[in-house]
Short mmCIF file of C-alpha atoms and ligand atoms in Angstrom, two decimals:
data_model
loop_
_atom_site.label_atom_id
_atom_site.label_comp_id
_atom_site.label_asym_id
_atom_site.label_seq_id
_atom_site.Cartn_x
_atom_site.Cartn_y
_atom_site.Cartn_z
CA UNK A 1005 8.67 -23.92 -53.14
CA UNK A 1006 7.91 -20.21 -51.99
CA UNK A 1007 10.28 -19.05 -55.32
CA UNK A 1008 8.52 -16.33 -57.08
CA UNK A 1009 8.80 -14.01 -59.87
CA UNK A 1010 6.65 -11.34 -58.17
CA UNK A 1011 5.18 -11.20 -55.04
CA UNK A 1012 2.37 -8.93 -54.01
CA UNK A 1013 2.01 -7.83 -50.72
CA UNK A 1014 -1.98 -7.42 -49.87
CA UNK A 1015 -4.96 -8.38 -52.05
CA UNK A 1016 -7.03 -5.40 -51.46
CA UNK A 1017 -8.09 -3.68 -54.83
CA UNK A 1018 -4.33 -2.56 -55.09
CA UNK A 1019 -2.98 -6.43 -54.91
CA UNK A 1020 -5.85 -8.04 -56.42
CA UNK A 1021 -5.54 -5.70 -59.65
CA UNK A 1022 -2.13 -5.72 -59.85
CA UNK A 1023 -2.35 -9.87 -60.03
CA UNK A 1024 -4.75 -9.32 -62.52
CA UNK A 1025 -2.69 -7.01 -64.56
CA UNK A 1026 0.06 -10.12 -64.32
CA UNK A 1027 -2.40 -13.04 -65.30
CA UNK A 1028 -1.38 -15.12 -68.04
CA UNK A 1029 2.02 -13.12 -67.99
CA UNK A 1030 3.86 -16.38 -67.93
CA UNK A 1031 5.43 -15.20 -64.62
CA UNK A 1032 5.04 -17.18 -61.42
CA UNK A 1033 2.79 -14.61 -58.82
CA UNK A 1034 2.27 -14.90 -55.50
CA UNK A 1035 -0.33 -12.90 -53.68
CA UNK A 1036 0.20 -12.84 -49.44
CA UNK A 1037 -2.53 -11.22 -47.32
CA UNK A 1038 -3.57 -11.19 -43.42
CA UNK A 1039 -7.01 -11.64 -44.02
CA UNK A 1040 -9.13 -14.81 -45.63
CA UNK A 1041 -11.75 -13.36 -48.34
CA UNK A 1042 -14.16 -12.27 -48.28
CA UNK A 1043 -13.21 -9.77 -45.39
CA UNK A 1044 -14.45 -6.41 -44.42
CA UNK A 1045 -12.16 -2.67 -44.87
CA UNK A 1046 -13.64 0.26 -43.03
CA UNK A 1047 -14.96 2.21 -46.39
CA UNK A 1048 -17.22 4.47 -47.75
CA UNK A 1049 -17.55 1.22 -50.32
CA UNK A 1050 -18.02 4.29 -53.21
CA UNK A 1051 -17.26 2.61 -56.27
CA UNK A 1052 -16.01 5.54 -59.30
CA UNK A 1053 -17.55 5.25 -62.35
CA UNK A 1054 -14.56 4.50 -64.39
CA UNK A 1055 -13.39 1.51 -62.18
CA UNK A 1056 -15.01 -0.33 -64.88
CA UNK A 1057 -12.47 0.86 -67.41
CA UNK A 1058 -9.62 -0.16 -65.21
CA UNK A 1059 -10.60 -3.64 -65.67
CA UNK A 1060 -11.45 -3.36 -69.28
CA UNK A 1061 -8.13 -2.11 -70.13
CA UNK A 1062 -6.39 -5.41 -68.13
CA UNK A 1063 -9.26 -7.55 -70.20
CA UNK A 1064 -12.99 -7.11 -71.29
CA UNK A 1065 -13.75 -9.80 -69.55
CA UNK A 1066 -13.05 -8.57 -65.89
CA UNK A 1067 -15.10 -5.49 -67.03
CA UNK A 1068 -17.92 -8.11 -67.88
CA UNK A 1069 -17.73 -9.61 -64.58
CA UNK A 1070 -18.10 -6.28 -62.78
CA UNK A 1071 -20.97 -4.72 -64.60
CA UNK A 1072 -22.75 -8.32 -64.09
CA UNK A 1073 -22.18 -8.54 -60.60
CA UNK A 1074 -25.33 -8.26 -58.70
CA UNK A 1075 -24.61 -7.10 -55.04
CA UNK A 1076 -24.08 -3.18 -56.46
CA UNK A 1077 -26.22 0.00 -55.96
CA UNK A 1078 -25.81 2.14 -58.77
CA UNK A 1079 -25.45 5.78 -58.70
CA UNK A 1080 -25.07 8.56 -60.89
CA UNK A 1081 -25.88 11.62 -59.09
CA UNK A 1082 -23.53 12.82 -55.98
CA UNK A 1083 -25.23 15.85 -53.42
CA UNK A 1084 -23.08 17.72 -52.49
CA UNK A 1085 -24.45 20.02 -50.02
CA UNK A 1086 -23.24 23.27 -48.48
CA UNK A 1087 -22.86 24.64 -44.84
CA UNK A 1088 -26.09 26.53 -45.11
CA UNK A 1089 -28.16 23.42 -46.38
CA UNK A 1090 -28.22 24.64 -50.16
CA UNK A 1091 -27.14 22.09 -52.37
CA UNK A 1092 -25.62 21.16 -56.05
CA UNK A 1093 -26.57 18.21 -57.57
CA UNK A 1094 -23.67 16.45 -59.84
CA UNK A 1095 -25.37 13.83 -62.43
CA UNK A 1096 -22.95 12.19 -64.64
CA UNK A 1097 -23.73 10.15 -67.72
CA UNK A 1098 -21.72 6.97 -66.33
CA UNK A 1099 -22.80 5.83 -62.88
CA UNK A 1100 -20.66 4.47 -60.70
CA UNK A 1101 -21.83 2.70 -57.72
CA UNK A 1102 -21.80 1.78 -53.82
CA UNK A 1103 -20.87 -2.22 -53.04
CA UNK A 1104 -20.06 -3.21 -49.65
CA UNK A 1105 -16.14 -4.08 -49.39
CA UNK A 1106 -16.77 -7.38 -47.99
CA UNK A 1107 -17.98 -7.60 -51.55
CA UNK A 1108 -16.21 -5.93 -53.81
CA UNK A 1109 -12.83 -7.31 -52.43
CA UNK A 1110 -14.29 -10.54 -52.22
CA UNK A 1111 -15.15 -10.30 -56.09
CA UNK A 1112 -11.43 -8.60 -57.65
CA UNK A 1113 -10.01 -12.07 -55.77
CA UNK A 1114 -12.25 -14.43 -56.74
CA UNK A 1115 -11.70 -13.02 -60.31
CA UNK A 1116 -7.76 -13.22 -59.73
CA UNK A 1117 -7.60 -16.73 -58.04
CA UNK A 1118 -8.99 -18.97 -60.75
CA UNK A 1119 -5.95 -17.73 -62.53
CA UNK A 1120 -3.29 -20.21 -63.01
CA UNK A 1121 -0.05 -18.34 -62.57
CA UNK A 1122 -0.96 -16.67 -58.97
CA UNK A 1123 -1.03 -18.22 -56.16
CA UNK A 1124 -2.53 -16.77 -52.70
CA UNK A 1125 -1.31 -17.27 -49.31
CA UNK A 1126 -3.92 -16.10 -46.97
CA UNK A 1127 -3.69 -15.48 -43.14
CA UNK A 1128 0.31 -14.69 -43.34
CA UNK A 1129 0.88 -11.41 -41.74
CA UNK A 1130 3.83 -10.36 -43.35
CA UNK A 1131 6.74 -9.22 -40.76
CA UNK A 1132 9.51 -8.47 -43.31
CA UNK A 1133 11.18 -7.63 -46.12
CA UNK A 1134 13.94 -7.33 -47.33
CA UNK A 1135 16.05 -6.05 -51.04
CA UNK A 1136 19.14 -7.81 -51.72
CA UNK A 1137 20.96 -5.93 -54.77
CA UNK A 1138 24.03 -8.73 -54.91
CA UNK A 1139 21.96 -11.39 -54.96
CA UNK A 1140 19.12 -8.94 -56.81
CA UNK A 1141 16.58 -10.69 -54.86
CA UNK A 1142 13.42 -9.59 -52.50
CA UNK A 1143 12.52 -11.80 -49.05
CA UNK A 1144 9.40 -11.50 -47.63
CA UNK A 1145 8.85 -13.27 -44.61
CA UNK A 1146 5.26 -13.96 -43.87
CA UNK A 1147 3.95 -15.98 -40.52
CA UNK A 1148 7.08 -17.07 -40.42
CA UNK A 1149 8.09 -18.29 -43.64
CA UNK A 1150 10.25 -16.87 -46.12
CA UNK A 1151 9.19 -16.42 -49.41
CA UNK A 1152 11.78 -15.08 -52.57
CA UNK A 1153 11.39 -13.16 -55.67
CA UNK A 1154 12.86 -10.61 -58.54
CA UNK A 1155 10.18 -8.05 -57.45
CA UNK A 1156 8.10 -7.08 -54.17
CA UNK A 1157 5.08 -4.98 -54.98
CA UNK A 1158 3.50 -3.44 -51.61
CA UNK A 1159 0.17 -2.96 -51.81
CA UNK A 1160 -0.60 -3.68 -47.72
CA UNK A 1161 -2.51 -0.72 -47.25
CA UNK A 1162 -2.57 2.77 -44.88
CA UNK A 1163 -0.29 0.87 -42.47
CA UNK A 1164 2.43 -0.31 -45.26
CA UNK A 1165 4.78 -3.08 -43.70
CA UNK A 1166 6.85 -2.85 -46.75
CA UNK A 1167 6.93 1.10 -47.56
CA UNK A 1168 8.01 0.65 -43.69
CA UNK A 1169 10.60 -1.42 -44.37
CA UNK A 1170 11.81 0.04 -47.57
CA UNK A 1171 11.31 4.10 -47.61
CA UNK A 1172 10.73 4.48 -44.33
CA UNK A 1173 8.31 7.30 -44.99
CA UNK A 1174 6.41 8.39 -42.32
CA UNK A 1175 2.99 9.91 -42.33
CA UNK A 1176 2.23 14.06 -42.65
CA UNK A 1177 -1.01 14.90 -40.48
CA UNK A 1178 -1.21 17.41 -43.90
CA UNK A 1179 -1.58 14.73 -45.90
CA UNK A 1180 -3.94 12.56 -44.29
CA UNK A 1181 -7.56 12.16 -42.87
CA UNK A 1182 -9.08 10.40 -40.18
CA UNK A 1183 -12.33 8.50 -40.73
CA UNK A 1184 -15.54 6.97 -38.83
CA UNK A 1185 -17.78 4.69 -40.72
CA UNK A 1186 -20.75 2.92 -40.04
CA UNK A 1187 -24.08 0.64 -41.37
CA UNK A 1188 -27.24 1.98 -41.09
CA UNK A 1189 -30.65 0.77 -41.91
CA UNK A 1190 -33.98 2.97 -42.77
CA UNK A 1191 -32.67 6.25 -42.76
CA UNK A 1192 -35.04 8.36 -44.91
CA UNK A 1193 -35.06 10.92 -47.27
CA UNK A 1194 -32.24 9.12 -49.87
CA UNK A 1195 -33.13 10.41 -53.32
CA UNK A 1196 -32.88 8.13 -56.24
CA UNK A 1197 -29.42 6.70 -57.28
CA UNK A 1198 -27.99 9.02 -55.45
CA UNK A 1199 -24.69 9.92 -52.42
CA UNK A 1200 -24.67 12.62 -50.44
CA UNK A 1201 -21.64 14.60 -49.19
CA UNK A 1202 -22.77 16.99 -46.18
CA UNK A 1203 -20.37 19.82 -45.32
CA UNK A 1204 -21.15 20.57 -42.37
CA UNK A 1205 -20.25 23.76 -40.11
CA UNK A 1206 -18.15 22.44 -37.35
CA UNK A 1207 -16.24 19.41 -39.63
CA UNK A 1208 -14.86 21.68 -42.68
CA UNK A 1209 -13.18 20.48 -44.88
CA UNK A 1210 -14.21 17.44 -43.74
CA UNK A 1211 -17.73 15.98 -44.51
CA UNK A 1212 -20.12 13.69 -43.25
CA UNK A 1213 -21.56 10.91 -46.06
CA UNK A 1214 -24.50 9.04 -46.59
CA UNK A 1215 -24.18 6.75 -49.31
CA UNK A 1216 -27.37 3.78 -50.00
CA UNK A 1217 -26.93 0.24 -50.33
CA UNK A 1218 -29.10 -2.72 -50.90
CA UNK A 1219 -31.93 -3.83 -48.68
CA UNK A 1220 -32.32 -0.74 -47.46
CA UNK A 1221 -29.19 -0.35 -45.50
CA UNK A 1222 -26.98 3.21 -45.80
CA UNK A 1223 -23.05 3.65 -45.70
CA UNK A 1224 -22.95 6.51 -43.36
CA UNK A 1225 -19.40 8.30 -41.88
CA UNK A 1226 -17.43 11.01 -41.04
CA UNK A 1227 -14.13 12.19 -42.87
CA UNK A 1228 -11.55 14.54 -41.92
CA UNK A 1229 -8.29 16.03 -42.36
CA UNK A 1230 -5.99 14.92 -39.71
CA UNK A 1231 -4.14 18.12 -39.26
CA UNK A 1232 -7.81 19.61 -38.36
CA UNK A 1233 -8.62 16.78 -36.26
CA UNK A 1234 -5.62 17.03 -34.54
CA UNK A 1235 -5.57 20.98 -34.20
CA UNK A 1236 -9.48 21.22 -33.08
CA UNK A 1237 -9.03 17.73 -30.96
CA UNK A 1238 -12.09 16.21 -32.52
CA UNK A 1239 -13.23 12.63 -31.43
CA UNK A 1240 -14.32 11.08 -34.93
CA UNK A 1241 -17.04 8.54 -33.24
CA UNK A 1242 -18.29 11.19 -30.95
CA UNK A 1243 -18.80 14.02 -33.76
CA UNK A 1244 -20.64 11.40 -35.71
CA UNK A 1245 -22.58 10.08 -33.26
CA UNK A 1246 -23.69 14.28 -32.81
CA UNK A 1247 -24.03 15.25 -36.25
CA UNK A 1248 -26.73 12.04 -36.15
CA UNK A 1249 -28.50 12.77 -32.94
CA UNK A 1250 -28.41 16.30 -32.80
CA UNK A 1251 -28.14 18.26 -36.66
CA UNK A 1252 -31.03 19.67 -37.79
CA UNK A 1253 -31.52 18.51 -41.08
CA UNK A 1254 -30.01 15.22 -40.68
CA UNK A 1255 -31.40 13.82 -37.40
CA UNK A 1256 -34.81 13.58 -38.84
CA UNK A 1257 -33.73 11.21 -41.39
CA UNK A 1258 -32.15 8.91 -38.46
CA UNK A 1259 -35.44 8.51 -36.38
CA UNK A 1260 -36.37 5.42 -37.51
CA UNK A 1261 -32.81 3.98 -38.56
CA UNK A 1262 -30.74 1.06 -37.09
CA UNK A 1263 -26.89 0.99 -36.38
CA UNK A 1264 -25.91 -2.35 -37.28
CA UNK A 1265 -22.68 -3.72 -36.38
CA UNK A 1266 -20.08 -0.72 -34.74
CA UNK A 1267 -18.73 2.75 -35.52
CA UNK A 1268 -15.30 1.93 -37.25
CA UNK A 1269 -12.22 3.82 -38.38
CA UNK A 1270 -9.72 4.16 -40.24
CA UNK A 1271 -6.76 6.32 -41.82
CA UNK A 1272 -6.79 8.15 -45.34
CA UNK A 1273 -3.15 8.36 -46.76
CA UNK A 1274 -4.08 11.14 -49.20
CA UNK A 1275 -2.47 11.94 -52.92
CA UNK A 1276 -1.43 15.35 -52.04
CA UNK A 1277 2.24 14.78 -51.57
CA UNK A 1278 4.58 12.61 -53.55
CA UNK A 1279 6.38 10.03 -51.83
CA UNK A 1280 8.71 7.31 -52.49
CA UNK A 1281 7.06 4.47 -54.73
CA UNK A 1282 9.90 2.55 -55.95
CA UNK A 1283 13.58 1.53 -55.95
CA UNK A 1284 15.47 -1.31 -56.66
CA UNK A 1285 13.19 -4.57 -56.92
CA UNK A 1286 10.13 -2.83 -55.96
CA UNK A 1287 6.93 -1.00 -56.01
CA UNK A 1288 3.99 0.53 -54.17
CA UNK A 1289 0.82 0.73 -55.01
CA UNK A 1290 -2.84 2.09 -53.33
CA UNK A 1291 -2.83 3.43 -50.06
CA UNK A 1292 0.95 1.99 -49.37
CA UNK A 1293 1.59 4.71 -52.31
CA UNK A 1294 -0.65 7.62 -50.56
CA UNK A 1295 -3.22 7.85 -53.41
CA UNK A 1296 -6.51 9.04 -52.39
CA UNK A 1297 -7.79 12.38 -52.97
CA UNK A 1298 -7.67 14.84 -50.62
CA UNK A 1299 -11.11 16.63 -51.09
CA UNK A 1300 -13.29 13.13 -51.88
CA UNK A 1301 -11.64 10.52 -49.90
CA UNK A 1302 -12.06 8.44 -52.84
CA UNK A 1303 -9.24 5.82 -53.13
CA UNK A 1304 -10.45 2.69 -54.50
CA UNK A 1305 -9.66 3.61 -58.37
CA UNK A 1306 -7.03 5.19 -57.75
CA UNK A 1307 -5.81 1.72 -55.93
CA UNK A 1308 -6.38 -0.37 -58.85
CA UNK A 1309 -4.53 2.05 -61.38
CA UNK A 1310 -1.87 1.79 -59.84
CA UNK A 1311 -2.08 -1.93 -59.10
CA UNK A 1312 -2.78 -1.96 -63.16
CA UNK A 1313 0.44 0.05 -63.84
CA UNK A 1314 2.52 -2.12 -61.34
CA UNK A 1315 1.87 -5.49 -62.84
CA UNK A 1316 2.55 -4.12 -65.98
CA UNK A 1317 5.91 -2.37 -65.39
CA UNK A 1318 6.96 -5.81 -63.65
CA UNK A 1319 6.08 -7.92 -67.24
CA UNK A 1320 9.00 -4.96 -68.46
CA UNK A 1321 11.58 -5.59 -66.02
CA UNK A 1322 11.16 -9.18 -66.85
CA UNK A 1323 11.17 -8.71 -70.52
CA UNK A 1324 14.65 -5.99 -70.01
CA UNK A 1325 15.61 -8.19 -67.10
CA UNK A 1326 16.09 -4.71 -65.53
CA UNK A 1327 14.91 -4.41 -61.92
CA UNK A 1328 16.87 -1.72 -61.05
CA UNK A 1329 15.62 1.71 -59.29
CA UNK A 1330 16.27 4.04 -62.28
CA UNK A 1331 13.78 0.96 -64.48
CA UNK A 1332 11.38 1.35 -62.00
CA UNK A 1333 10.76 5.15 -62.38
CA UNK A 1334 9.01 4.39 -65.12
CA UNK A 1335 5.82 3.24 -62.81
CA UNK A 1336 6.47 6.25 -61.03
CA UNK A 1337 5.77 8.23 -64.07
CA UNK A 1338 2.90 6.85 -65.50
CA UNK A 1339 1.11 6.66 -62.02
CA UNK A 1340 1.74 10.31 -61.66
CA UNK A 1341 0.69 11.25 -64.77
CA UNK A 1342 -2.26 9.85 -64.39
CA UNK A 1343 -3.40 10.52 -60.91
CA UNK A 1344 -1.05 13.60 -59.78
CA UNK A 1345 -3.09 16.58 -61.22
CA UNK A 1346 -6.53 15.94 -59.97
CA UNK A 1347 -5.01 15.26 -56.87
CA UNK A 1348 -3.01 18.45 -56.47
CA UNK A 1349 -6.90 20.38 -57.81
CA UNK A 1350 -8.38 18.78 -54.99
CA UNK A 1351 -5.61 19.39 -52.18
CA UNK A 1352 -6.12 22.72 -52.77
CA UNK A 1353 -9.86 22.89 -53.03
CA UNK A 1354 -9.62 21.55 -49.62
CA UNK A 1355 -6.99 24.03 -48.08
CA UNK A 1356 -8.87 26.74 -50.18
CA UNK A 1357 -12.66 26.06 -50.36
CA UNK A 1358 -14.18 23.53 -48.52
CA UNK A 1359 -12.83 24.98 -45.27
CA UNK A 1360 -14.33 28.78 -46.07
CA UNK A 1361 -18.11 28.61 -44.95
CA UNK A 1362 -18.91 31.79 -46.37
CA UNK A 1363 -17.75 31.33 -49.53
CA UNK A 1364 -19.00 27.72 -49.80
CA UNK A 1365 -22.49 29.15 -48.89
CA UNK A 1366 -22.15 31.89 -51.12
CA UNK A 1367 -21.04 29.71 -54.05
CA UNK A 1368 -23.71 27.24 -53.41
CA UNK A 1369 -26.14 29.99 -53.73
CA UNK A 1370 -24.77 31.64 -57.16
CA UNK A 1371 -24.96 27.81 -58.72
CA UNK A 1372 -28.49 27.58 -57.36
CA UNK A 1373 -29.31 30.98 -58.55
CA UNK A 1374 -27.48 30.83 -62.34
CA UNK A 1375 -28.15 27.84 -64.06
CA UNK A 1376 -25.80 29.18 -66.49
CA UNK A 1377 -22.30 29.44 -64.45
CA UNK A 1378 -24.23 26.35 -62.69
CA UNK A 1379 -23.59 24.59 -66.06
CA UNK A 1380 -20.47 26.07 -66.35
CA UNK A 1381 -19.17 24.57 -62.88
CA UNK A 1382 -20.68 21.36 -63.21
CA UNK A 1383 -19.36 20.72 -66.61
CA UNK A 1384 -15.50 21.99 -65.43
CA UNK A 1385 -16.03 19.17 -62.50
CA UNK A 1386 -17.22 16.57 -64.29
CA UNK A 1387 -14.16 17.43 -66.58
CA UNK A 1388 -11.81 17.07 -64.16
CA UNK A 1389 -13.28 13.90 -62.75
CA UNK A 1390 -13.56 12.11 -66.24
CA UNK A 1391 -9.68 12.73 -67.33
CA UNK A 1392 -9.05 9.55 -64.73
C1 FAD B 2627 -13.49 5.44 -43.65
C2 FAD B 2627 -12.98 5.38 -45.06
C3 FAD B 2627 -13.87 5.62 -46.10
C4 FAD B 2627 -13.43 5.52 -47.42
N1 FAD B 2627 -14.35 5.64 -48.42
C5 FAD B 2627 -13.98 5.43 -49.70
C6 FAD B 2627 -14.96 5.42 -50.74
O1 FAD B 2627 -16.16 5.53 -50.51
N2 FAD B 2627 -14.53 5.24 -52.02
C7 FAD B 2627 -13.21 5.07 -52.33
O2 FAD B 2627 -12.88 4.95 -53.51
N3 FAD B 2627 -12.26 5.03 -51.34
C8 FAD B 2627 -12.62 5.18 -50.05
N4 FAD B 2627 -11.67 5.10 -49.05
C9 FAD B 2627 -10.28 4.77 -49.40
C10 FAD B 2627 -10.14 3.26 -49.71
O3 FAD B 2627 -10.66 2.51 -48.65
C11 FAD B 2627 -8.66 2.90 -49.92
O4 FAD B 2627 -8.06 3.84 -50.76
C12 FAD B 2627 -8.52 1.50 -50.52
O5 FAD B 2627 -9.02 0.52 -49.65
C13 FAD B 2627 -7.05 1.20 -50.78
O6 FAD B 2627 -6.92 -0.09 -51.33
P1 FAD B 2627 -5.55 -0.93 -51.09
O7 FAD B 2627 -5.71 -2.18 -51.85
O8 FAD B 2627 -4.41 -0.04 -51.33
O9 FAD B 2627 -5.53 -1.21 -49.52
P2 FAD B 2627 -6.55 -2.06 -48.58
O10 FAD B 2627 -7.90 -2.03 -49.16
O11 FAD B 2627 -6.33 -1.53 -47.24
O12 FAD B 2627 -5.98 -3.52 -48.72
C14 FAD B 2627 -4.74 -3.87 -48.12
C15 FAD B 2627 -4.66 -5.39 -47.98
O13 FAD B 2627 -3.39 -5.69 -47.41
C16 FAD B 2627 -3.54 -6.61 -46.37
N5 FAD B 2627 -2.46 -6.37 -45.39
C17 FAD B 2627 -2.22 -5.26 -44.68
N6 FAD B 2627 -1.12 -5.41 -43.91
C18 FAD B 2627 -0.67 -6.66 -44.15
C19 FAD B 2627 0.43 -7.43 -43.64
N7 FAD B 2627 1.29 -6.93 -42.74
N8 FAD B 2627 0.59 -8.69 -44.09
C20 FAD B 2627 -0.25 -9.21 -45.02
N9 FAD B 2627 -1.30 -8.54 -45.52
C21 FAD B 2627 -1.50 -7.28 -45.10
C22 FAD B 2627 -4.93 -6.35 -45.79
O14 FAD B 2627 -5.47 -7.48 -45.13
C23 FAD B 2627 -5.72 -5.95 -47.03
O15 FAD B 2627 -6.36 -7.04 -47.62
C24 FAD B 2627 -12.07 5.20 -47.71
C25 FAD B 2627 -11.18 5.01 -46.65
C26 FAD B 2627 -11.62 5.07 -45.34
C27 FAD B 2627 -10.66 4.82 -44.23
#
């Protein structure tokens, strides 16, 4: 009864993609998560503009679904503004948008359960797993049953049971950040359709984010590099609970606003390093794959291209009947292709730029000051953003 073809380990946008990506395959898919949906994950719940592409390219019709879906805030312009209060603002021609993740998550798996080949197996906390290359079986044992399949694709999140289990890699305080997040209603001052990034002195390279949501309600948080956290001993819930209270220029905006619910946080595996994603019988994908970029934070997309890719390299082991390590590098390599570069541009814009006040100020200034290398700049960005 718990005989697979594939199992997916998670149903965040990682797991939930990647059973899209293997609908109507005409293998047998089983999805296992922790949770029951719709559930909450501590978030900046920044949506990328070209997450509706991801879907498209699985089928138009989950693309459809997406840009129908009601509950989003769209958003096409991102602030970005500097230590000394000057800022840049980044329009793009495609907005993306801002949808709680008690939402979106809740949407990718309603779209994958009326599916006929997966089946999901909520509230098992997986415990275990385990590779086989005799048998050239995977076991995953889940709340205390065992379930079997040809391939195990882990996409369980910053805490990865089965990257655990199976690479054993451990995380790099230079490769991660450390996050606070919270819900806020009324604060003031949001511009039209758009999020803010403030870098502020005292958090570079990190930033603190206020990004608007329905109703009047705000996603607002704190995001850091670890090995900066670590190094100046900064309490994540503390400093934001400061920066909101006490900043100049952004206490104002919080006179009149309401937490609502707690501070949370969370860890940032970030896409700055390349680690092990497959081997024999399986895959990672999303944050279980370290993913998200280093300067932005942003690893939702990047989650469900990789999801995409792993469903679809597991339809080719089935068609080869080839599960073995060497097979699998072939996910490796498209992932990377894909995702590797910008990644690597924005590691070191954060070891290079973001962390320099004077020359963040100073290049703030020059873009306010020439709206011809302000053009320039932007366009370069925007370039670099776009090739995902
Ligand atoms: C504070 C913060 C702000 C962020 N802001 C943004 C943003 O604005 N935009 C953006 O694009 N990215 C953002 N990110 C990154 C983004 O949240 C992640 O990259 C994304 O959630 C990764 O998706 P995933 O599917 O890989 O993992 P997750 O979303 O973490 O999903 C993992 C799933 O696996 C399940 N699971 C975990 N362990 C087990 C287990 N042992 N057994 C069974 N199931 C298990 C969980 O219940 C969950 O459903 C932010 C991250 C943080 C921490």
């Amino acid at each position: 009864m718990n005989q697979f073809d594939v199992i997916i380990c998670g149903g965040g946008p990682a797991g939930s993609t990647c059973a899209l990506a293997l609908a109507n395959s005409g293998l047998n898919v089983a999805v296992i998560d922790k949770a029951s949906f719709p559930r909450s994950k501590v978030c900046g719940d920044a949506i990328a503009a070209y997450v509706p592409k991801i879907l498209k390219a699985i089928h138009p019709k989950y693309e459809e679904a997406l840009l129908l879906f009601a509950e989003k805030t769209e958003v096409s312009t991102c602030r970005v503004v500097a230590p000394n209060e000057k800022y840049i603002d980044m329009k793009s021609a495609e907005s993306g948008f801002i949808i709680t993740r008690m939402q979106f998550d809740n949407f990718l798996y309603q779209l994958a359960t009326v599916e006929n080949n997966i089946t999901w197996f909520l509230n098992h906390e997986i415990t275990d797993v385990k590779i086989d290359t005799v048998l050239q079986e995977a076991t995953v044992t889940a709340s205390g049953i065992t379930f079997k399949s040809k391939i195990v694709i882990g996409c369980d999140g910053a805490h990865s049971i089965i990257s655990k289990k199976l690479t054993g890699t451990q995380p790099d305080l230079h490769h991660y950040s450390g996050a606070v997040r919270a819900y806020y209603k009324n604060v003031t001052g949001i511009p039209a359709k758009t999020y803010e990034l403030h870098f502020l002195k005292g958090v570079l390279p990190g930033y603190f984010w206020i990004f608007p949501l329905k109703d009047n309600m705000s996603n607002v948080g704190l995001c850091i590099p670890s090995y900066v956290v670590s190094k100046r001993k900064i309490n994540l819930r503390n400093t934001m609970e400061d920066i909101i209270k006490n900043n100049s220029s952004i206490k104002k905006r919080f006179e009149n606003a309401e937490l609502t619910g707690k501070i949370e946080g969370y860890g940032l595996p970030l896409g700055s390093r390349k680690i092990v994603i497959s081997g024999n019988h399986f895959m990672l994908g999303g944050d279980a794959a370290s993913l998200i970029d280093p300067a932005t934070g942003e690893g939702i997309g990047q989650s469900m291209i990789s999801g995409r890719y792993a469903g679809w390299q597991a339809i080719k082991c089935f068609k080869e009947n080839n599960f073995s390590a060497d097979f699998m590098k072939q996910y490796d390599k498209q992932l990377y292709d894909k995702v590797w570069s910008t990644s690597r541009k924005s590691y070191l814009l954060q070891r290079h730029f973001l962390n320099k006040q004077r020359l963040f100020n100073g290049f703030t200034t020059l873009l306010n000051k020439s709206k011809f290398i302000k053009r320039l700049a932007l366009k370069h960005i925007m370039k670099v953003a776009d090739s995902k």
